PDB file of C-alpha atoms and ligand atoms in Angstrom:
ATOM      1  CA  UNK A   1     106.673  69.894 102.156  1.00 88.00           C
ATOM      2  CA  UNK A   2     106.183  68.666 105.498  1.00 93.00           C
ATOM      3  CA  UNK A   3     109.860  69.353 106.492  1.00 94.00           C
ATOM      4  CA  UNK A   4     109.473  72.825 105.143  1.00 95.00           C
ATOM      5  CA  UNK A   5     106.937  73.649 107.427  1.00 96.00           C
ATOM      6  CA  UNK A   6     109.002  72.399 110.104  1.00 96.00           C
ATOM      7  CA  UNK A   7     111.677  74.382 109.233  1.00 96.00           C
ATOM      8  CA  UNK A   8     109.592  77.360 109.059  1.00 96.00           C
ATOM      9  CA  UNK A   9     107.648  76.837 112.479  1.00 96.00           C
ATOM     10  CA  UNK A  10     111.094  76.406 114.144  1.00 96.00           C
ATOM     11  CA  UNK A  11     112.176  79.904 113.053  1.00 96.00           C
ATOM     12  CA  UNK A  12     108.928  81.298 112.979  1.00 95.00           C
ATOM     13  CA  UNK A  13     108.290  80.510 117.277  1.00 95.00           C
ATOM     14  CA  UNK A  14     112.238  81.748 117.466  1.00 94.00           C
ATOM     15  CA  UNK A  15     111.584  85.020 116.191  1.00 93.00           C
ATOM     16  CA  UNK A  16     107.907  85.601 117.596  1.00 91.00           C
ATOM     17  CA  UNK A  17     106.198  83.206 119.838  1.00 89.00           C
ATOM     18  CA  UNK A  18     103.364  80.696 120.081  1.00 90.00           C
ATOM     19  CA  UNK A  19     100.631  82.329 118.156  1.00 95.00           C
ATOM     20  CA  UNK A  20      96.910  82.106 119.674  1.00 96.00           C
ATOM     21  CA  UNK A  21      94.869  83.445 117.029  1.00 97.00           C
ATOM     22  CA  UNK A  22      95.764  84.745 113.671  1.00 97.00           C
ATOM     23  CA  UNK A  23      94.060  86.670 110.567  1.00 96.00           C
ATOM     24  CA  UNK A  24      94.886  86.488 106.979  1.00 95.00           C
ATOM     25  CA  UNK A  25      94.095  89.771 105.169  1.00 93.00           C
ATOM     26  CA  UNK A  26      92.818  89.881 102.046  1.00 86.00           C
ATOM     27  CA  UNK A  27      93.561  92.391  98.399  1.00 83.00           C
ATOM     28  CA  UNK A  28      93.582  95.633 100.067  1.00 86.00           C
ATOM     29  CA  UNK A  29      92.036  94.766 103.985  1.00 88.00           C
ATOM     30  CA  UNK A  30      93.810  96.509 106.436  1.00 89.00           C
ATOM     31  CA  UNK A  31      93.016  94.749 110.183  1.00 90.00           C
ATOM     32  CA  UNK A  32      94.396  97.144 113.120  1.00 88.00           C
ATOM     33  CA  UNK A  33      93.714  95.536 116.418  1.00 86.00           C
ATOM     34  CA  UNK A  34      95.651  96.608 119.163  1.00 79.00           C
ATOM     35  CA  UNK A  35      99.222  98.273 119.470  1.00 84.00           C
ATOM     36  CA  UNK A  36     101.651  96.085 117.214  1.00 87.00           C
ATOM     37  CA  UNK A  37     104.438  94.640 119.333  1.00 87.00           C
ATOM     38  CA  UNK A  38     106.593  93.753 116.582  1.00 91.00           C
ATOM     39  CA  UNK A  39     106.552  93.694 112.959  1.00 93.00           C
ATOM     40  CA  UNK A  40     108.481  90.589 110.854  1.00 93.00           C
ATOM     41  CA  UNK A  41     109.053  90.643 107.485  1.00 93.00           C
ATOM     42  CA  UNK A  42     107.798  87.123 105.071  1.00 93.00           C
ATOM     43  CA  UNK A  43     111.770  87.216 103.952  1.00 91.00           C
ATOM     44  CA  UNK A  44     112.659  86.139 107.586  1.00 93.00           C
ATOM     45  CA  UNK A  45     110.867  82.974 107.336  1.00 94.00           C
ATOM     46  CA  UNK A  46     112.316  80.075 105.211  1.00 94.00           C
ATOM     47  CA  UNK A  47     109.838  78.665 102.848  1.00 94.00           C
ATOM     48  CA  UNK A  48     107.403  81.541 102.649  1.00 93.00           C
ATOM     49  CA  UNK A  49     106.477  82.035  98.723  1.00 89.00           C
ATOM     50  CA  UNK A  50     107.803  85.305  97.507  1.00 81.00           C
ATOM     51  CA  UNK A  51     104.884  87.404  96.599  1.00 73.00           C
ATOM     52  CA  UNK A  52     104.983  88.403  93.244  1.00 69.00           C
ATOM     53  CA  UNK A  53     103.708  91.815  93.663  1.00 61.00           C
ATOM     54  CA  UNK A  54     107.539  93.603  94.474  1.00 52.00           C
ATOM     55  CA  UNK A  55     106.178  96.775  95.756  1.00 48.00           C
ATOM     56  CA  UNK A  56     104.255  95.578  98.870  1.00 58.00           C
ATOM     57  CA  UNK A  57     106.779  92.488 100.630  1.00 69.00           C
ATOM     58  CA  UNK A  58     104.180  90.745 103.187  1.00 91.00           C
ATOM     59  CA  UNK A  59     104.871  90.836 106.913  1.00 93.00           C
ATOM     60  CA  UNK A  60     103.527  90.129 110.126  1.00 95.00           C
ATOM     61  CA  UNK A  61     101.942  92.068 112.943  1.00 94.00           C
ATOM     62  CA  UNK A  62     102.238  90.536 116.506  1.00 94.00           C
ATOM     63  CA  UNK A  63      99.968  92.243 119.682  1.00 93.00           C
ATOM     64  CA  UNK A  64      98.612  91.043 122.600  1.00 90.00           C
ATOM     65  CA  UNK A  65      95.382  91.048 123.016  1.00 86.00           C
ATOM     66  CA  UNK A  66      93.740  90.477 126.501  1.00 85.00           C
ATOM     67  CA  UNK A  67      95.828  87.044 127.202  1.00 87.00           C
ATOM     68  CA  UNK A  68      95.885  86.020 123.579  1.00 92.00           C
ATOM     69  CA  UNK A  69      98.811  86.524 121.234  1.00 94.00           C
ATOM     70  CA  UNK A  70      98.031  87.437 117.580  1.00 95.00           C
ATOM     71  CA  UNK A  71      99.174  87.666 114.641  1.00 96.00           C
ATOM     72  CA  UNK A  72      97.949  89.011 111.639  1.00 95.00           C
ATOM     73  CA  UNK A  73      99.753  88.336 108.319  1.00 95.00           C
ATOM     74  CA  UNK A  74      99.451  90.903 105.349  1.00 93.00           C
ATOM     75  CA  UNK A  75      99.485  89.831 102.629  1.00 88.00           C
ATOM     76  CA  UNK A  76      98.479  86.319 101.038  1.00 90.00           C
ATOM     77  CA  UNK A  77      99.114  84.286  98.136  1.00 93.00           C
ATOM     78  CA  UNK A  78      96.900  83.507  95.287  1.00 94.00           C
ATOM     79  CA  UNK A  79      96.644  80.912  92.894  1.00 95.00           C
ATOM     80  CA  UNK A  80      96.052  82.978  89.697  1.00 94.00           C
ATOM     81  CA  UNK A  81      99.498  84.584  90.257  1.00 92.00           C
ATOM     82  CA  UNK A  82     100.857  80.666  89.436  1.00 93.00           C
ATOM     83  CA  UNK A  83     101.986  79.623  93.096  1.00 94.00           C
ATOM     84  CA  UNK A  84     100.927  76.084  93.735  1.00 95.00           C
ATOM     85  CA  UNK A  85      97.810  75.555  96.064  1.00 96.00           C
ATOM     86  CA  UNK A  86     100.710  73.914  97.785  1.00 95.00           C
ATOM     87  CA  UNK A  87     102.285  77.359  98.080  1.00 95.00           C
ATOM     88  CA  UNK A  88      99.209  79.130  98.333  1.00 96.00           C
ATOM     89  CA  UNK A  89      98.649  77.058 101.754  1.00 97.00           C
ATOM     90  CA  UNK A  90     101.722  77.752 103.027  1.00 97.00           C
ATOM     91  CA  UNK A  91     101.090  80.466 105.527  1.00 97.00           C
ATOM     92  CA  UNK A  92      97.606  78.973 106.796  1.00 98.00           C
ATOM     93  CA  UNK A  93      99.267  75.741 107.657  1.00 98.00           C
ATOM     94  CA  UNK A  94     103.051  77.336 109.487  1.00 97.00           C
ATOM     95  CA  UNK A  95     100.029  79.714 111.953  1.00 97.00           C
ATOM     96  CA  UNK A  96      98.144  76.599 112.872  1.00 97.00           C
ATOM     97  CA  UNK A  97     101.539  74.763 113.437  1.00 97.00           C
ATOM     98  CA  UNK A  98     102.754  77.623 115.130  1.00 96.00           C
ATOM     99  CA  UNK A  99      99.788  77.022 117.388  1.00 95.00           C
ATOM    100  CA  UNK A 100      96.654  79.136 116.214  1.00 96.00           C
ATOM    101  CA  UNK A 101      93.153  77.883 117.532  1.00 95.00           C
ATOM    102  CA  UNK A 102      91.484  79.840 115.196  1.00 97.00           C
ATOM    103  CA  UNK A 103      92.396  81.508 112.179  1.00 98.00           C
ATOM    104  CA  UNK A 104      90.429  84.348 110.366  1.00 97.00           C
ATOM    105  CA  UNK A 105      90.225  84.491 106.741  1.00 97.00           C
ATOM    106  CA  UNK A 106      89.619  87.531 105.096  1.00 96.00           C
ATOM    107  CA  UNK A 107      88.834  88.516 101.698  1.00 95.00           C
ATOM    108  CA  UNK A 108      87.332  90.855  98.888  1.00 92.00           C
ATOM    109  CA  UNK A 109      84.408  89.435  96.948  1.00 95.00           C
ATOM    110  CA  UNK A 110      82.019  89.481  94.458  1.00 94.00           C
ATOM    111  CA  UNK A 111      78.592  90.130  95.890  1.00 96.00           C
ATOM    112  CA  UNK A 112      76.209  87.475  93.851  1.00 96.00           C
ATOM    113  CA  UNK A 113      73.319  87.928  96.177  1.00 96.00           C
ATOM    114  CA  UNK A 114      70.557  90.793  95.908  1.00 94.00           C
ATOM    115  CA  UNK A 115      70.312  90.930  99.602  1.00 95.00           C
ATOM    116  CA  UNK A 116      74.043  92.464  99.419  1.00 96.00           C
ATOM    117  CA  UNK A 117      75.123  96.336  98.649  1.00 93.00           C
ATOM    118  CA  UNK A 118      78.909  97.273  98.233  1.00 93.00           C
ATOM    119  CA  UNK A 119      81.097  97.402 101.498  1.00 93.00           C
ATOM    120  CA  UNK A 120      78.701  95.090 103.182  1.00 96.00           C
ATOM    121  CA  UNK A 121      80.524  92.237 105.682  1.00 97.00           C
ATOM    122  CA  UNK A 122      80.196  88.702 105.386  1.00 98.00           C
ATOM    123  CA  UNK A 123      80.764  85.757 107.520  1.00 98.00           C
ATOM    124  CA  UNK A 124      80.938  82.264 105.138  1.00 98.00           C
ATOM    125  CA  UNK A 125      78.408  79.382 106.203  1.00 98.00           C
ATOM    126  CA  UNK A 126      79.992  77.088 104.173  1.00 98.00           C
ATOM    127  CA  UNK A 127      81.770  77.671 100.687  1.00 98.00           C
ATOM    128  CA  UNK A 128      81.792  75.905  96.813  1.00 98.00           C
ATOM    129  CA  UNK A 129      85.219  75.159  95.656  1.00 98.00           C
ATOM    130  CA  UNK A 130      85.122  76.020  91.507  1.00 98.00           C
ATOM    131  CA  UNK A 131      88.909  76.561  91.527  1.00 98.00           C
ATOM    132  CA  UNK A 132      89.574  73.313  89.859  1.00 96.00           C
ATOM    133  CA  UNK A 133      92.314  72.094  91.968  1.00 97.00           C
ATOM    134  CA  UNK A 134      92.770  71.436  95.942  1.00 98.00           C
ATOM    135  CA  UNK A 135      95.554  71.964  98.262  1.00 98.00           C
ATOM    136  CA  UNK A 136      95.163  68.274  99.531  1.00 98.00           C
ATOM    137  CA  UNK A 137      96.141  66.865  96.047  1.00 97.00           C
ATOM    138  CA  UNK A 138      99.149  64.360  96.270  1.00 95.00           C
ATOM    139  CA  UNK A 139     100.512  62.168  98.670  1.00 95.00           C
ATOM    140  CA  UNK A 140      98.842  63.014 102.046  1.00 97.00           C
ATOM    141  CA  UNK A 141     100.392  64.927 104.755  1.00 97.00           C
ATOM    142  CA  UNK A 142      99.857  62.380 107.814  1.00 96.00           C
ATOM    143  CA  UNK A 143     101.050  64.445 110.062  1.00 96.00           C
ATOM    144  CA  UNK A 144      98.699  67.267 108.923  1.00 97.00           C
ATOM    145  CA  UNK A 145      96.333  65.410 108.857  1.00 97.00           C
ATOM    146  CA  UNK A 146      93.848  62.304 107.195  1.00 97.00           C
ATOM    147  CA  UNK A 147      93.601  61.281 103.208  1.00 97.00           C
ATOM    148  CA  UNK A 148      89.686  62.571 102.886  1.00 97.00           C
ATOM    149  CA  UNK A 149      88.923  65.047 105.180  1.00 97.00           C
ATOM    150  CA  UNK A 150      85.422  65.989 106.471  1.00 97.00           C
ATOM    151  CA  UNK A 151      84.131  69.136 104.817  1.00 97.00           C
ATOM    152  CA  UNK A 152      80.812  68.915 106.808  1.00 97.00           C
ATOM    153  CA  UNK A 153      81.751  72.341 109.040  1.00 97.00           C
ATOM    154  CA  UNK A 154      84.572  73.945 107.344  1.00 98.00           C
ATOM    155  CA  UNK A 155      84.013  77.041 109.316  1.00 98.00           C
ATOM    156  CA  UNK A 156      83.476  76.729 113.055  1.00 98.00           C
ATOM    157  CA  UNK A 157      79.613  76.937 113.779  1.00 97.00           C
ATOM    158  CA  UNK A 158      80.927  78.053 117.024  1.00 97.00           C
ATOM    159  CA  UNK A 159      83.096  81.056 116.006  1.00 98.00           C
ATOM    160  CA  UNK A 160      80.193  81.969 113.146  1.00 98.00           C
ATOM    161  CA  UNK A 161      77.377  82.729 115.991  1.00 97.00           C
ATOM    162  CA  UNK A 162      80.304  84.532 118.216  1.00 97.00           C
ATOM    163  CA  UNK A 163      81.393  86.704 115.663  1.00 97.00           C
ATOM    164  CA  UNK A 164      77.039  87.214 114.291  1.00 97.00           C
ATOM    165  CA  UNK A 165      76.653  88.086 118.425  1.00 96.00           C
ATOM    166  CA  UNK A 166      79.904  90.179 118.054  1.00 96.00           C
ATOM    167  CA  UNK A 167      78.574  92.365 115.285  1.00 97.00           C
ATOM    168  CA  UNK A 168      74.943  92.490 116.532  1.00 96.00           C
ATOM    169  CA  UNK A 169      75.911  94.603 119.903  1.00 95.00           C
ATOM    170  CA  UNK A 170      78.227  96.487 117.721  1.00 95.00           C
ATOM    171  CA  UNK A 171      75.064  97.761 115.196  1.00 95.00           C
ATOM    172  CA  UNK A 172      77.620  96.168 112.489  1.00 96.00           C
ATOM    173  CA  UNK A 173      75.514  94.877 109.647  1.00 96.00           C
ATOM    174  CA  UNK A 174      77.195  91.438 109.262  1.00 97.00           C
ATOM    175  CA  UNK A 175      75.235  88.932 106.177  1.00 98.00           C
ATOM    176  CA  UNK A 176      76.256  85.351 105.758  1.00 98.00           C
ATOM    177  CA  UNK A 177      76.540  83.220 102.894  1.00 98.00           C
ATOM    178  CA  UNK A 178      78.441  80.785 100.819  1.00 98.00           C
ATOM    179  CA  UNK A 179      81.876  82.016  99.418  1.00 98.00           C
ATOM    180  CA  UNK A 180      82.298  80.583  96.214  1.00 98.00           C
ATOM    181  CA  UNK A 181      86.288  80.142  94.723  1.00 98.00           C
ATOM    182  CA  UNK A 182      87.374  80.556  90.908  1.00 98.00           C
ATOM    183  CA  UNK A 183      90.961  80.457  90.150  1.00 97.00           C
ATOM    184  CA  UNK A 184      90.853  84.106  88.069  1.00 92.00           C
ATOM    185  CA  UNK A 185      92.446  85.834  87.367  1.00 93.00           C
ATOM    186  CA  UNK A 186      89.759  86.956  84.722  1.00 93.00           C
ATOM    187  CA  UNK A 187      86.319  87.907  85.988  1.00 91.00           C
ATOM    188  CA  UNK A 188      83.558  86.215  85.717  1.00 93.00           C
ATOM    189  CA  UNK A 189      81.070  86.058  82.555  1.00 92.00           C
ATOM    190  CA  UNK A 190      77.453  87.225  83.024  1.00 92.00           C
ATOM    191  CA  UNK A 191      76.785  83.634  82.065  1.00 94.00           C
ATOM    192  CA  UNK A 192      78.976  82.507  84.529  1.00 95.00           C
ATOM    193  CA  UNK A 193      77.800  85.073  87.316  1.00 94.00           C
ATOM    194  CA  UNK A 194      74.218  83.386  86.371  1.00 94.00           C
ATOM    195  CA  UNK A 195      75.701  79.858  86.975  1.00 96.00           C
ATOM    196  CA  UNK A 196      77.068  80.293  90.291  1.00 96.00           C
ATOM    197  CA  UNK A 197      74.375  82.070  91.897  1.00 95.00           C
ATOM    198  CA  UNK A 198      71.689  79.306  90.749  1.00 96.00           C
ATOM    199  CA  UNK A 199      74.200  77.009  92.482  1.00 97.00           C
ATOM    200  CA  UNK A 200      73.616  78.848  96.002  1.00 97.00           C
ATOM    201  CA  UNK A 201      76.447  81.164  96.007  1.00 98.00           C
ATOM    202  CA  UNK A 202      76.407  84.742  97.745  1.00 98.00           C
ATOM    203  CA  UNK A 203      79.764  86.348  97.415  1.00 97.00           C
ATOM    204  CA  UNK A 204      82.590  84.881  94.631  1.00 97.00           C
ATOM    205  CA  UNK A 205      86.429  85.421  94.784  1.00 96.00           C
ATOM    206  CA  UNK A 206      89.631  83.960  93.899  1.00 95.00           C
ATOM    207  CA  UNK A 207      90.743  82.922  97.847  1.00 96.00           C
ATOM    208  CA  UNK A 208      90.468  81.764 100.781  1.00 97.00           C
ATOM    209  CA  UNK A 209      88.625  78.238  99.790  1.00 98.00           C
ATOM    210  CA  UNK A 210      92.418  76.514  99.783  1.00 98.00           C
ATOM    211  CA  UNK A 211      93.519  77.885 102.984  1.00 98.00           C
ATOM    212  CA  UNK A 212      89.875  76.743 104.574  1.00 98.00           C
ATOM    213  CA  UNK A 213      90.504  73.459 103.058  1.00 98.00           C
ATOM    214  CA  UNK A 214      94.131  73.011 104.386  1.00 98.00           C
ATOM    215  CA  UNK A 215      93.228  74.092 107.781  1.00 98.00           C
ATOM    216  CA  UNK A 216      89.798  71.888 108.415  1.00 98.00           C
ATOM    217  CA  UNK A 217      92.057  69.387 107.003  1.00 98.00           C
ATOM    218  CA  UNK A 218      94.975  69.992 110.297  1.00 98.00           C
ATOM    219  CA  UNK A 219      91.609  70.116 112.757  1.00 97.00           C
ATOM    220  CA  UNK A 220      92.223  73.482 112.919  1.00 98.00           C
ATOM    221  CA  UNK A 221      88.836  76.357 113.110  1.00 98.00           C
ATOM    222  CA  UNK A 222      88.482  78.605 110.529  1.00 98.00           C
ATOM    223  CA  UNK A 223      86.217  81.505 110.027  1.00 98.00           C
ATOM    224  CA  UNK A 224      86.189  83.841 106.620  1.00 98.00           C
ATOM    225  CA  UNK A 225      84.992  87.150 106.392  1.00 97.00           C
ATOM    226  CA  UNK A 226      84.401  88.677 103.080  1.00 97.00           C
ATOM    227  CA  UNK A 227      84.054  92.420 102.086  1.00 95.00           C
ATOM    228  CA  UNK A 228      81.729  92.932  99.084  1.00 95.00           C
ATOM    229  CA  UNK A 229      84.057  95.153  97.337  1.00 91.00           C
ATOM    230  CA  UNK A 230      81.351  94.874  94.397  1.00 90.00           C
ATOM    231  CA  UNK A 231      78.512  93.905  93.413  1.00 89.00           C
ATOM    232  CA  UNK A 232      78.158  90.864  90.536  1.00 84.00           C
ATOM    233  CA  UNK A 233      74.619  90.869  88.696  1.00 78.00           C
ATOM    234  CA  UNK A 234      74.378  89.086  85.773  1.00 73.00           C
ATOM    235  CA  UNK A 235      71.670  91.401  84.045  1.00 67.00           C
ATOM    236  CA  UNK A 236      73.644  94.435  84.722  1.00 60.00           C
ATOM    237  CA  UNK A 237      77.054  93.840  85.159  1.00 59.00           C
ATOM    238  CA  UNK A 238      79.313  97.193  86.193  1.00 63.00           C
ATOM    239  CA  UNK A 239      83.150  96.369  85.605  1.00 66.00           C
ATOM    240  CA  UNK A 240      84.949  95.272  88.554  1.00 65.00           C
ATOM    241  CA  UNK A 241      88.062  97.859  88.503  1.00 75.00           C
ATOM    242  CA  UNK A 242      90.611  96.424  90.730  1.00 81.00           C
ATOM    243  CA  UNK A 243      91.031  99.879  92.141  1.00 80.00           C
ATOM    244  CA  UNK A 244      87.404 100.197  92.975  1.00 79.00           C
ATOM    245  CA  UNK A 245      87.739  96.525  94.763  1.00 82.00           C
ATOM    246  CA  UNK A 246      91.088  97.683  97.108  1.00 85.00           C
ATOM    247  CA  UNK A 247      89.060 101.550  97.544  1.00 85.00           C
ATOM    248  CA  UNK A 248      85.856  99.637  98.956  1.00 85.00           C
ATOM    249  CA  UNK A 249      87.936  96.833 101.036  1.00 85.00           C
ATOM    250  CA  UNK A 250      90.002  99.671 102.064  1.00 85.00           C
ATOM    251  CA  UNK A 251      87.478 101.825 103.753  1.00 85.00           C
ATOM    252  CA  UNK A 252      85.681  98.771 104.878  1.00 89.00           C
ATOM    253  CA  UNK A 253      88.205  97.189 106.985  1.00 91.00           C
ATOM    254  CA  UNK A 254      87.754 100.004 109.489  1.00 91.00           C
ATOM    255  CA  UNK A 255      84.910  98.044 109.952  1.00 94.00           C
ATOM    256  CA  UNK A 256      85.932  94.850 110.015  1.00 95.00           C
ATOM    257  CA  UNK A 257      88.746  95.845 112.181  1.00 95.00           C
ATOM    258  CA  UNK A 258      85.985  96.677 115.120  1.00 94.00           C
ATOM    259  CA  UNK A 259      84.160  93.664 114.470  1.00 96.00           C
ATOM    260  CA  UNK A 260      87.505  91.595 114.992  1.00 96.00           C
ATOM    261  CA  UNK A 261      88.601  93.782 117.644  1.00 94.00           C
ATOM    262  CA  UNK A 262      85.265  92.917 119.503  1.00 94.00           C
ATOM    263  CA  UNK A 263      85.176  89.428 118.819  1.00 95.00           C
ATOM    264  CA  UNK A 264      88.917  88.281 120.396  1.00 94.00           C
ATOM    265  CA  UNK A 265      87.379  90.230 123.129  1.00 91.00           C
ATOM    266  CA  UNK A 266      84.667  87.291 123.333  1.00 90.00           C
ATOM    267  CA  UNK A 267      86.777  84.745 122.948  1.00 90.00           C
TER     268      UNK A 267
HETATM  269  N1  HPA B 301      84.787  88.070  91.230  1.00 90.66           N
HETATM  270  C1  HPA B 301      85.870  87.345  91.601  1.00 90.66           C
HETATM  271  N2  HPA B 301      86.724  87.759  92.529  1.00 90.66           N
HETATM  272  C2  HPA B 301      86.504  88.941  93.106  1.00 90.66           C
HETATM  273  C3  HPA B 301      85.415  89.749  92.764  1.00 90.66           C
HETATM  274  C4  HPA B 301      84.507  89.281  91.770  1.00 90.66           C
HETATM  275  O1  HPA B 301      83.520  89.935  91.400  1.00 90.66           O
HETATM  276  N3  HPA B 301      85.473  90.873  93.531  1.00 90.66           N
HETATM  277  C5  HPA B 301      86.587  90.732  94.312  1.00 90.66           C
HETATM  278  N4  HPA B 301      87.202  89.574  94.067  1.00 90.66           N
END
């Protein structure tokens, strides 16, 4: 695996540069920044997964911003649609060998706690992994990185208060919680809703936990920013359309595109 990643990183600073900071979008985010430079197709990069949904290919975005080059990547892979968390890590670990400093994770989610209403933003304090599996199974990746990892700050303290501060002089309502994985694709039970929130859960999806794992695990900051595309109560449970979810994340990343925008202004 390790010598696909090479391979990748080789072609991947060919065809577009050292990368400074990067985002990962999320089911139906949308994160416009500043003018894009140059668009590159997944396809272009050995070793990339081929996403399974045919209709939307991911890509790249590359702009500079200020002095900082980034790069935001559309489109991610999950494990429900049967990549490996191997695969599924892919993309997180070729940005931070392609020299990201930081790399923003964003995703839909399940809102679990009461304090949240749909379309609200949140910034992870810390997550529960309830996927079943980790990326960091099998032989370890020295190079990446060492065989038990410290999980003590899997997203940077530093980069959480930056991006609070960010959306504070914005008036952007910004909550923060614990992002709690499932592998999917099914939804959850009201049972299981129940579980998860006595466990200290606020928002639930079926992401970003490998990626965060892989990347704490290369030394390299993380932050994850979930939009509550809907709201998960136990006692009255609404169906989760997956239309509803990309509508909500949709009109939402206009949003979350400011708050981003403002915050690599900070940096
Ligand atoms: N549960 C799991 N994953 C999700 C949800 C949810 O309610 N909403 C968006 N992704």
């Amino acid at each position: 695996m390790f010598e696909k990643l090479k391979e990748a990183k080789e072609v991947f600073l060919d065809k577009l540069g050292k990368v400074d900071v990067a985002v990962i979008t999320g089911t139906g985010i949308k994160i416009n920044i500043a003018k894009v430079l140059k668009k590159l197709d997944y396809g272009e990069i050995p070793h990339i997964p081929e996403t399974t949904t045919k209709s939307h290919r991911g890509y790249f975005e590359i702009s500079d911003f200020d002095d900082k080059r980034v790069v935001v990547a559309n489109g991610r892979f999950h494990y429900y649609e049967g990549y490996s968390l191997e695969d599924v890590v892919f993309l997180a670990r070729l940005l931070g060998l392609s020299g990201a400093r930081l790399i923003i994770l964003t995703n839909a989610a399940g809102g679990l706690s009461p304090f949240f209403k749909q379309g609200d933003l949140m910034v992870a304090n810390d997550h529960i992994n309830m996927m079943g599996a980790n990326p960091l199974r099998g032989k370890n990746i020295d190079e990446l990185g060492e065989r038990f990892p410290d999980m003590g700050e899997v997203y940077s303290r530093k980069h959480i208060e930056m991006i609070k501060k960010a959306a504070l002089e914005n008036g952007i309502d910004l909550k923060e919680g614990v992002y709690l994985s499932v592998a999917g694709p099914s939804m959850e039970t009201p049972a299981e809703t129940r579980a998860f929130r006595l466990l200290g859960a606020d928002a639930i999806g079926m992401s970003t936990v490998p990626e965060a794992i892989a990347l704490r695990h290369m030394g390299i900051n993380c932050i994850s920013i979930s939009i509550i595309t809907n709201l998960n109560k136990p006692d009255c449970m609404s169906k989760a359309a997956i239309d509803d979810v990309i509508n909500v994340a949709h009109k939402s990343s206009v949003r979350l595109s400011k708050l981003i925008t403002y915050f690599l202004g900070e940096l």
